[in-house]
mmCIF file of C-alpha atoms in Angstrom:
data_model
loop_
_atom_site.group_PDB
_atom_site.id
_atom_site.type_symbol
_atom_site.label_atom_id
_atom_site.label_comp_id
_atom_site.label_asym_id
_atom_site.label_seq_id
_atom_site.Cartn_x
_atom_site.Cartn_y
_atom_site.Cartn_z
ATOM 1 C CA MET A 2 0.000 0.000 0.000
ATOM 2 C CA LYS A 3 1.500 3.348 -1.033
ATOM 3 C CA PRO A 4 1.154 6.140 1.537
ATOM 4 C CA MET A 5 -0.637 9.369 0.682
ATOM 5 C CA LYS A 6 1.547 12.408 0.026
ATOM 6 C CA ILE A 7 1.110 15.413 2.264
ATOM 7 C CA HIS A 8 2.318 18.919 1.507
ATOM 8 C CA SER A 9 2.262 20.912 4.719
ATOM 9 C CA GLN A 10 2.632 24.668 4.242
ATOM 10 C CA VAL A 11 4.339 26.200 7.268
ATOM 11 C CA LYS A 12 4.783 29.976 7.198
ATOM 12 C CA PRO A 13 8.321 30.127 8.721
ATOM 13 C CA SER A 14 9.588 27.717 6.018
ATOM 14 C CA VAL A 15 8.281 29.377 2.877
ATOM 15 C CA ARG A 16 11.287 28.472 0.736
ATOM 16 C CA ILE A 17 11.265 24.807 1.783
ATOM 17 C CA GLY A 18 7.529 24.711 1.255
ATOM 18 C CA TRP A 19 7.900 25.800 -2.354
ATOM 19 C CA LEU A 20 10.560 23.174 -2.992
ATOM 20 C CA VAL A 21 8.303 20.477 -1.557
ATOM 21 C CA ALA A 22 5.415 21.796 -3.636
ATOM 22 C CA LEU A 23 7.437 21.527 -6.831
ATOM 23 C CA ALA A 24 8.522 17.994 -5.962
ATOM 24 C CA LEU A 25 4.957 16.941 -5.215
ATOM 25 C CA ALA A 26 3.701 18.542 -8.397
ATOM 26 C CA ALA A 27 6.254 16.578 -10.390
ATOM 27 C CA GLY A 28 5.083 13.373 -8.680
ATOM 28 C CA VAL A 29 1.468 14.147 -9.473
ATOM 29 C CA VAL A 30 2.164 14.699 -13.146
ATOM 30 C CA SER A 31 3.960 11.375 -13.356
ATOM 31 C CA ARG A 32 1.052 9.563 -11.670
ATOM 32 C CA ALA A 33 -2.066 9.618 -13.803
ATOM 33 C CA GLY A 34 -5.350 10.215 -11.996
ATOM 34 C CA ALA A 35 -3.836 11.773 -8.846
ATOM 35 C CA GLN A 36 -5.903 14.534 -7.196
ATOM 36 C CA ILE A 37 -4.543 17.601 -5.406
ATOM 37 C CA LEU A 38 -6.719 18.815 -2.542
ATOM 38 C CA GLU A 39 -6.153 22.247 -1.003
ATOM 39 C CA LEU A 40 -7.391 22.222 2.601
ATOM 40 C CA GLU A 41 -8.731 25.127 4.631
ATOM 41 C CA PRO A 42 -6.866 26.193 7.795
ATOM 42 C CA ARG A 43 -10.226 26.565 9.586
ATOM 43 C CA ALA A 44 -13.559 24.850 9.156
ATOM 44 C CA VAL A 45 -17.035 25.012 10.670
ATOM 45 C CA VAL A 46 -18.955 21.751 10.393
ATOM 46 C CA SER A 47 -22.570 20.659 10.748
ATOM 47 C CA GLY A 48 -23.517 17.317 12.233
ATOM 48 C CA ALA A 49 -21.628 14.811 14.333
ATOM 49 C CA ARG A 50 -18.821 14.125 11.796
ATOM 50 C CA VAL A 51 -16.211 16.174 9.947
ATOM 51 C CA LEU A 52 -16.729 15.484 6.249
ATOM 52 C CA LEU A 53 -14.194 15.956 3.470
ATOM 53 C CA GLN A 54 -16.321 18.691 1.911
ATOM 54 C CA ASP A 55 -16.071 20.654 5.177
ATOM 55 C CA ILE A 56 -12.284 21.062 5.040
ATOM 56 C CA VAL A 57 -11.582 21.394 1.293
ATOM 57 C CA ARG A 58 -11.104 24.928 -0.079
ATOM 58 C CA PRO A 59 -14.147 26.322 -1.925
ATOM 59 C CA GLY A 60 -14.088 25.902 -5.683
ATOM 60 C CA ILE A 61 -12.321 22.543 -5.679
ATOM 61 C CA SER A 62 -14.292 19.934 -7.581
ATOM 62 C CA LEU A 63 -14.442 16.604 -5.773
ATOM 63 C CA PRO A 64 -15.196 13.290 -7.487
ATOM 64 C CA GLU A 65 -18.741 12.059 -6.963
ATOM 65 C CA GLY A 66 -19.333 10.705 -3.462
ATOM 66 C CA TRP A 67 -16.134 12.077 -1.953
ATOM 67 C CA GLY A 68 -17.631 15.136 -0.260
ATOM 68 C CA ASN A 69 -19.741 13.176 2.231
ATOM 69 C CA ARG A 70 -16.940 10.867 3.340
ATOM 70 C CA SER A 71 -16.189 10.966 7.067
ATOM 71 C CA ILE A 72 -12.794 12.239 8.179
ATOM 72 C CA ALA A 73 -13.136 12.589 11.963
ATOM 73 C CA ALA A 74 -15.616 13.119 14.775
ATOM 74 C CA ALA A 75 -16.901 16.662 15.085
ATOM 75 C CA PRO A 76 -15.878 18.656 18.169
ATOM 76 C CA SER A 77 -18.282 19.154 21.032
ATOM 77 C CA PRO A 78 -20.489 22.240 20.832
ATOM 78 C CA ARG A 79 -18.722 25.456 21.876
ATOM 79 C CA GLU A 80 -15.308 23.769 21.531
ATOM 80 C CA THR A 81 -12.597 23.904 18.858
ATOM 81 C CA LYS A 82 -10.849 20.763 17.707
ATOM 82 C CA VAL A 83 -7.320 20.603 16.300
ATOM 83 C CA LEU A 84 -7.317 18.243 13.320
ATOM 84 C CA PRO A 85 -3.763 17.343 12.188
ATOM 85 C CA LEU A 86 -3.179 16.905 8.472
ATOM 86 C CA THR A 87 -1.734 13.471 9.207
ATOM 87 C CA GLU A 88 -5.069 12.413 10.737
ATOM 88 C CA VAL A 89 -6.852 13.578 7.585
ATOM 89 C CA ALA A 90 -4.424 11.503 5.499
ATOM 90 C CA GLN A 91 -4.989 8.425 7.659
ATOM 91 C CA ALA A 92 -8.759 8.740 7.338
ATOM 92 C CA MET A 93 -8.599 9.144 3.565
ATOM 93 C CA ASN A 94 -6.198 6.223 3.274
ATOM 94 C CA GLU A 95 -9.087 3.964 4.394
ATOM 95 C CA TYR A 96 -10.734 4.551 1.014
ATOM 96 C CA ASP A 97 -9.131 2.620 -1.862
ATOM 97 C CA ASP A 98 -9.725 5.373 -4.418
ATOM 98 C CA MET A 99 -8.218 8.143 -2.249
ATOM 99 C CA ARG A 100 -4.753 6.731 -1.512
ATOM 100 C CA HIS A 101 -3.015 8.703 -4.249
ATOM 101 C CA VAL A 102 -4.469 12.077 -3.275
ATOM 102 C CA VAL A 103 -2.016 14.909 -2.545
ATOM 103 C CA LEU A 104 -3.006 17.121 0.398
ATOM 104 C CA ARG A 105 -1.877 20.733 0.688
ATOM 105 C CA GLY A 106 -2.508 22.868 3.742
ATOM 106 C CA LYS A 107 -1.385 23.923 7.193
ATOM 107 C CA PRO A 108 -0.105 21.224 9.599
ATOM 108 C CA VAL A 109 -3.395 21.427 11.525
ATOM 109 C CA ILE A 110 -6.961 22.490 10.811
ATOM 110 C CA GLN A 111 -8.957 24.360 13.459
ATOM 111 C CA VAL A 112 -12.425 22.785 13.436
ATOM 112 C CA SER A 113 -15.506 24.099 15.236
ATOM 113 C CA ALA A 114 -19.078 22.862 15.020
ATOM 114 C CA LYS A 115 -22.365 24.618 14.477
ATOM 115 C CA HIS A 116 -24.570 23.791 17.429
ATOM 116 C CA ARG A 117 -28.018 24.290 18.857
ATOM 117 C CA SER A 118 -29.825 23.600 22.094
ATOM 118 C CA VAL A 119 -32.128 20.611 22.218
ATOM 119 C CA ASP A 120 -35.727 21.686 21.725
ATOM 120 C CA VAL A 121 -37.718 20.975 24.893
ATOM 121 C CA VAL A 122 -40.648 19.994 22.654
ATOM 122 C CA ARG A 123 -38.584 17.078 21.273
ATOM 123 C CA ILE A 124 -37.822 15.870 24.793
ATOM 124 C CA GLN A 125 -41.485 16.211 25.783
ATOM 125 C CA GLN A 126 -42.526 14.148 22.764
ATOM 126 C CA ALA A 127 -40.022 11.415 23.656
ATOM 127 C CA VAL A 128 -41.310 11.286 27.257
ATOM 128 C CA ASP A 129 -44.926 11.077 26.053
ATOM 129 C CA ASP A 130 -44.040 8.252 23.647
ATOM 130 C CA TYR A 131 -42.238 6.367 26.429
ATOM 131 C CA THR A 132 -45.044 6.591 29.002
ATOM 132 C CA ARG A 133 -47.807 5.821 26.512
ATOM 133 C CA VAL A 134 -46.661 2.216 25.965
ATOM 134 C CA ARG A 135 -45.599 1.277 29.504
ATOM 135 C CA ASP A 136 -48.138 0.057 32.060
ATOM 136 C CA LYS A 137 -46.373 1.704 34.992
ATOM 137 C CA TRP A 138 -46.566 5.177 33.470
ATOM 138 C CA GLN A 139 -49.376 5.186 30.911
ATOM 139 C CA ASP A 140 -52.069 6.546 33.262
ATOM 140 C CA ARG A 141 -49.840 9.443 34.337
ATOM 141 C CA ARG A 142 -48.615 12.505 32.504
ATOM 142 C CA PHE A 143 -45.449 14.543 32.945
ATOM 143 C CA GLU A 144 -44.041 17.883 31.852
ATOM 144 C CA VAL A 145 -40.333 18.437 31.166
ATOM 145 C CA ALA A 146 -39.101 20.876 33.806
ATOM 146 C CA ALA A 147 -35.895 21.944 32.007
ATOM 147 C CA ASP A 148 -35.463 25.537 30.828
ATOM 148 C CA LEU A 149 -33.633 26.543 27.640
ATOM 149 C CA LEU A 150 -30.408 27.458 29.447
ATOM 150 C CA SER A 151 -30.092 24.049 31.098
ATOM 151 C CA LEU A 152 -30.721 21.999 27.952
ATOM 152 C CA PRO A 153 -27.677 20.342 26.341
ATOM 153 C CA HIS A 154 -26.244 21.615 23.062
ATOM 154 C CA VAL A 155 -25.743 19.288 20.099
ATOM 155 C CA PRO A 156 -24.254 19.657 16.618
ATOM 156 C CA GLU A 157 -26.588 20.553 13.802
ATOM 157 C CA GLY A 158 -27.991 17.561 11.974
ATOM 158 C CA THR A 159 -30.916 15.178 12.218
ATOM 159 C CA LEU A 160 -31.737 14.938 15.915
ATOM 160 C CA ASP A 161 -33.573 12.090 17.623
ATOM 161 C CA VAL A 162 -34.343 11.885 21.342
ATOM 162 C CA GLU A 163 -34.846 8.528 23.045
ATOM 163 C CA VAL A 164 -35.877 7.950 26.676
ATOM 164 C CA VAL A 165 -33.694 5.213 28.168
ATOM 165 C CA ARG A 166 -35.421 4.987 31.566
ATOM 166 C CA MET A 167 -37.589 6.927 34.009
ATOM 167 C CA ARG A 168 -37.230 7.118 37.782
ATOM 168 C CA GLU A 169 -39.887 7.721 40.430
ATOM 169 C CA LYS A 170 -39.728 10.618 42.862
ATOM 170 C CA THR A 171 -37.582 9.819 45.918
ATOM 171 C CA GLY A 172 -37.366 12.202 48.864
ATOM 172 C CA THR A 173 -36.692 15.675 47.496
ATOM 173 C CA ASP A 174 -35.650 14.353 44.079
ATOM 174 C CA PRO A 175 -38.400 14.747 41.461
ATOM 175 C CA VAL A 176 -39.430 12.248 38.816
ATOM 176 C CA SER A 177 -36.693 12.177 36.161
ATOM 177 C CA ALA A 178 -35.916 10.695 32.770
ATOM 178 C CA ASP A 179 -32.591 9.646 31.249
ATOM 179 C CA ILE A 180 -32.541 10.601 27.575
ATOM 180 C CA GLN A 181 -30.105 9.605 24.837
ATOM 181 C CA LEU A 182 -29.430 12.200 22.146
ATOM 182 C CA ILE A 183 -28.879 10.830 18.650
ATOM 183 C CA VAL A 184 -27.445 13.054 15.898
ATOM 184 C CA ASP A 185 -27.434 11.798 12.315
ATOM 185 C CA GLY A 186 -28.064 8.258 13.544
ATOM 186 C CA GLU A 187 -25.182 8.206 16.059
ATOM 187 C CA SER A 188 -25.436 8.447 19.850
ATOM 188 C CA TYR A 189 -24.146 11.831 20.970
ATOM 189 C CA GLY A 190 -22.312 12.572 24.205
ATOM 190 C CA GLU A 191 -20.748 10.364 26.839
ATOM 191 C CA GLY A 192 -24.079 8.830 27.849
ATOM 192 C CA PRO A 193 -27.700 9.613 28.684
ATOM 193 C CA VAL A 194 -28.640 13.073 29.965
ATOM 194 C CA THR A 195 -30.983 13.354 32.968
ATOM 195 C CA VAL A 196 -33.912 15.786 32.850
ATOM 196 C CA GLU A 197 -36.377 16.546 35.628
ATOM 197 C CA LEU A 198 -40.103 15.993 35.133
ATOM 198 C CA MET A 199 -43.132 17.508 36.845
ATOM 199 C CA GLU A 200 -46.124 15.250 37.293
ATOM 200 C CA MET A 201 -49.349 16.631 35.873
ATOM 201 C CA GLN A 202 -52.902 16.458 37.166
ATOM 202 C CA PRO A 203 -56.264 16.776 35.401
ATOM 203 C CA PHE A 204 -58.289 19.959 35.991
ATOM 204 C CA TRP A 205 -61.702 21.085 34.801
ATOM 205 C CA ALA A 206 -62.121 23.353 31.759
ATOM 206 C CA ALA A 207 -65.186 24.611 29.873
ATOM 207 C CA THR A 208 -66.133 22.857 26.621
ATOM 208 C CA ARG A 209 -68.040 25.917 25.336
ATOM 209 C CA PRO A 210 -68.798 29.511 26.330
ATOM 210 C CA LEU A 211 -70.724 29.511 29.606
ATOM 211 C CA VAL A 212 -72.866 32.252 31.115
ATOM 212 C CA ARG A 213 -73.014 33.471 34.689
ATOM 213 C CA GLY A 214 -75.778 31.730 36.612
ATOM 214 C CA GLU A 215 -75.682 28.487 34.611
ATOM 215 C CA SER A 216 -75.487 25.223 36.519
ATOM 216 C CA LEU A 217 -72.792 22.889 35.253
ATOM 217 C CA THR A 218 -73.635 19.602 33.581
ATOM 218 C CA THR A 219 -71.229 16.905 32.369
ATOM 219 C CA ASP A 220 -71.336 18.094 28.738
ATOM 220 C CA MET A 221 -70.148 21.575 29.761
ATOM 221 C CA ILE A 222 -66.799 20.479 31.198
ATOM 222 C CA GLU A 223 -63.750 18.435 30.199
ATOM 223 C CA MET A 224 -60.386 17.519 31.706
ATOM 224 C CA ARG A 225 -57.229 19.517 30.979
ATOM 225 C CA TRP A 226 -53.806 18.366 32.242
ATOM 226 C CA LEU A 227 -51.545 20.803 34.094
ATOM 227 C CA ALA A 228 -48.411 20.570 36.228
ATOM 228 C CA GLU A 229 -48.826 20.009 39.967
ATOM 229 C CA ARG A 230 -47.629 23.545 40.702
ATOM 230 C CA ASP A 231 -51.009 24.852 39.492
ATOM 231 C CA ALA A 232 -53.004 22.551 41.776
ATOM 232 C CA THR A 233 -54.151 25.371 44.066
ATOM 233 C CA ARG A 234 -55.446 27.642 41.290
ATOM 234 C CA TYR A 235 -57.975 25.450 39.519
ATOM 235 C CA TYR A 236 -60.611 22.860 40.311
ATOM 236 C CA PRO A 237 -59.005 19.379 40.068
ATOM 237 C CA ALA A 238 -60.904 16.724 38.144
ATOM 238 C CA THR A 239 -61.043 14.699 41.359
ATOM 239 C CA HIS A 240 -63.429 17.345 42.732
ATOM 240 C CA PRO A 241 -67.011 16.860 41.456
ATOM 241 C CA ILE A 242 -68.425 20.153 40.150
ATOM 242 C CA GLU A 243 -71.576 19.034 38.335
ATOM 243 C CA GLY A 244 -74.478 21.160 39.506
ATOM 244 C CA MET A 245 -72.292 24.047 40.697
ATOM 245 C CA GLU A 246 -73.279 27.525 39.557
ATOM 246 C CA LEU A 247 -71.114 29.927 37.560
ATOM 247 C CA ARG A 248 -70.367 33.243 39.225
ATOM 248 C CA ARG A 249 -69.154 34.832 35.967
ATOM 249 C CA ASN A 250 -68.973 34.190 32.232
ATOM 250 C CA VAL A 251 -66.406 31.645 31.018
ATOM 251 C CA GLN A 252 -64.843 31.226 27.557
ATOM 252 C CA ALA A 253 -64.574 27.916 25.705
ATOM 253 C CA GLY A 254 -61.460 26.035 26.823
ATOM 254 C CA GLN A 255 -60.951 28.242 29.878
ATOM 255 C CA LEU A 256 -59.854 26.501 33.056
ATOM 256 C CA LEU A 257 -62.256 26.823 35.956
ATOM 257 C CA ALA A 258 -60.364 28.643 38.684
ATOM 258 C CA SER A 259 -61.136 28.826 42.367
ATOM 259 C CA GLY A 260 -63.794 31.450 42.995
ATOM 260 C CA MET A 261 -65.512 31.013 39.621
ATOM 261 C CA LEU A 262 -68.088 28.570 40.958
ATOM 262 C CA ALA A 263 -70.656 28.586 43.703
ATOM 263 C CA GLU A 264 -72.313 25.598 45.285
ATOM 264 C CA PRO A 265 -75.714 24.891 43.718
ATOM 265 C CA VAL A 266 -78.842 26.312 45.308
ATOM 266 C CA TYR A 267 -80.626 23.427 47.043
ATOM 267 C CA ALA A 268 -83.540 25.393 48.491
ATOM 268 C CA ARG A 269 -85.169 28.780 47.982
ATOM 269 C CA ARG A 270 -87.170 30.827 50.458
ATOM 270 C CA GLY A 271 -90.727 29.505 50.660
ATOM 271 C CA GLU A 272 -90.008 26.080 49.135
ATOM 272 C CA ILE A 273 -90.989 22.882 50.920
ATOM 273 C CA VAL A 274 -87.950 20.919 52.133
ATOM 274 C CA ARG A 275 -87.979 17.256 53.147
ATOM 275 C CA VAL A 276 -86.152 17.035 56.466
ATOM 276 C CA VAL A 277 -84.855 13.763 57.921
ATOM 277 C CA SER A 278 -84.435 13.485 61.691
ATOM 278 C CA ARG A 279 -82.599 10.515 63.196
ATOM 279 C CA ARG A 280 -82.755 9.934 66.949
ATOM 280 C CA GLY A 281 -81.541 6.646 68.354
ATOM 281 C CA GLY A 282 -82.879 3.938 66.058
ATOM 282 C CA LEU A 283 -85.800 6.087 64.916
ATOM 283 C CA THR A 284 -85.893 7.971 61.612
ATOM 284 C CA VAL A 285 -88.566 10.597 61.070
ATOM 285 C CA THR A 286 -89.238 12.567 57.895
ATOM 286 C CA LEU A 287 -90.717 16.040 58.295
ATOM 287 C CA ARG A 288 -92.085 18.678 55.944
ATOM 288 C CA ALA A 289 -90.695 22.140 56.486
ATOM 289 C CA ARG A 290 -90.783 25.457 54.670
ATOM 290 C CA ALA A 291 -87.438 27.160 53.896
ATOM 291 C CA LEU A 292 -87.111 30.576 55.530
ATOM 292 C CA ALA A 293 -84.074 31.522 53.377
ATOM 293 C CA ASN A 294 -82.202 30.527 50.258
ATOM 294 C CA GLY A 295 -79.513 27.898 50.799
ATOM 295 C CA ARG A 296 -76.782 26.149 48.805
ATOM 296 C CA ARG A 297 -75.335 22.658 49.116
ATOM 297 C CA GLU A 298 -74.075 21.898 52.654
ATOM 298 C CA GLU A 299 -75.296 25.259 53.950
ATOM 299 C CA ARG A 300 -77.402 25.503 57.112
ATOM 300 C CA ILE A 301 -80.704 27.360 56.949
ATOM 301 C CA LEU A 302 -83.743 27.850 59.153
ATOM 302 C CA CYS A 303 -86.930 26.043 58.207
ATOM 303 C CA LEU A 304 -90.439 26.118 59.697
ATOM 304 C CA ASN A 305 -91.904 22.744 60.667
ATOM 305 C CA GLU A 306 -95.298 22.746 58.981
ATOM 306 C CA GLN A 307 -96.818 20.383 61.564
ATOM 307 C CA SER A 308 -95.582 21.927 64.817
ATOM 308 C CA GLY A 309 -94.912 25.469 63.652
ATOM 309 C CA ARG A 310 -91.478 25.365 65.313
ATOM 310 C CA ARG A 311 -88.335 26.690 63.695
ATOM 311 C CA MET A 312 -85.428 24.309 63.181
ATOM 312 C CA GLN A 313 -81.932 24.480 61.685
ATOM 313 C CA VAL A 314 -81.259 22.020 58.858
ATOM 314 C CA ARG A 315 -78.289 21.200 56.631
ATOM 315 C CA LEU A 316 -79.020 20.944 52.904
ATOM 316 C CA VAL A 317 -77.663 17.714 51.377
ATOM 317 C CA GLN A 318 -79.755 17.401 48.192
ATOM 318 C CA PRO A 319 -82.084 19.689 46.245
ATOM 319 C CA ARG A 320 -84.985 20.394 48.673
ATOM 320 C CA ALA A 321 -83.679 17.733 51.081
ATOM 321 C CA ALA A 322 -81.982 18.298 54.420
ATOM 322 C CA ILE A 323 -80.876 16.736 57.693
ATOM 323 C CA LEU A 324 -82.105 18.123 61.003
ATOM 324 C CA GLU A 325 -79.322 19.740 63.066
ATOM 325 C CA ASP A 326 -79.439 19.905 66.861
ATOM 326 C CA GLU A 327 -78.653 23.045 68.782
ATOM 327 C CA SER A 328 -74.914 22.289 68.789
ATOM 328 C CA GLY A 329 -74.835 22.151 64.996
ATOM 329 C CA ASP A 330 -74.437 18.370 64.793
ATOM 330 C CA SER A 331 -76.871 16.196 62.872
ATOM 331 C CA ALA A 332 -79.552 14.826 65.136
ATOM 332 C CA THR A 333 -78.990 11.128 65.815
#
């Protein structure tokens, strides 16, 4: 195997460089089909690999297929890599049709890589795909907690994100996911990167515009998932709100926040209320007339239609109540 010829141009040795250039040129003329490649002293690459087309001077015509041949690994984002000309020659010597190429350039090439931060949306999509097909996680939802400044940087190129594993919350450590970054089909970095996740909960939102005073029915509301940090602001889906009354107008898709709803009116002044009184093993049902409006679980005064006595009752259903004793406890 004949080694590739290298012409290294070093500024302090201009005269020697010209002599070597003339000698190499004479060798090229005597060897039919040889190719002279002028290399750049600096190069900026895209992707995870340094390609031949990245380091050749502009205007040089390369044979078909040569430009995309890999020479070396690209440097890490925000770093500069020193690529010796000898390393370029060794890489090209792996290709049978490139062993007679003559390289001309500085002894080393300064290589940097275009880079970008990983889009948090790509990580979120990978987490969603992972949890969707695993029994342990499929009934739960998570939000990636990373901000743009904390996300890793990768070379430009086709990026794929793969979740390797997820870990449950332990102590003060939140739920987390180990992700593998893949650029142009090759794993990038020294190993998986860990990102924190926030568990989400379902909350109630309006399915259509709603008007103040309306009582909610099941077709008016739907679940919307939010991070746990918002748990105190909105009504969680674990809290039943059917029958509650709107205190103000609500837009379609709007989350129902605390203070937007009032308990439903269970009795209005003058209506007949069925009152249940339990004392010992005896249960008695009375008819009473409401002396005030009252909502669910509120206590109001009613007038016993039979005895004419006033009594305090607690509303538990529309026009249905439980008799309270003087201490405020249900009569038993």
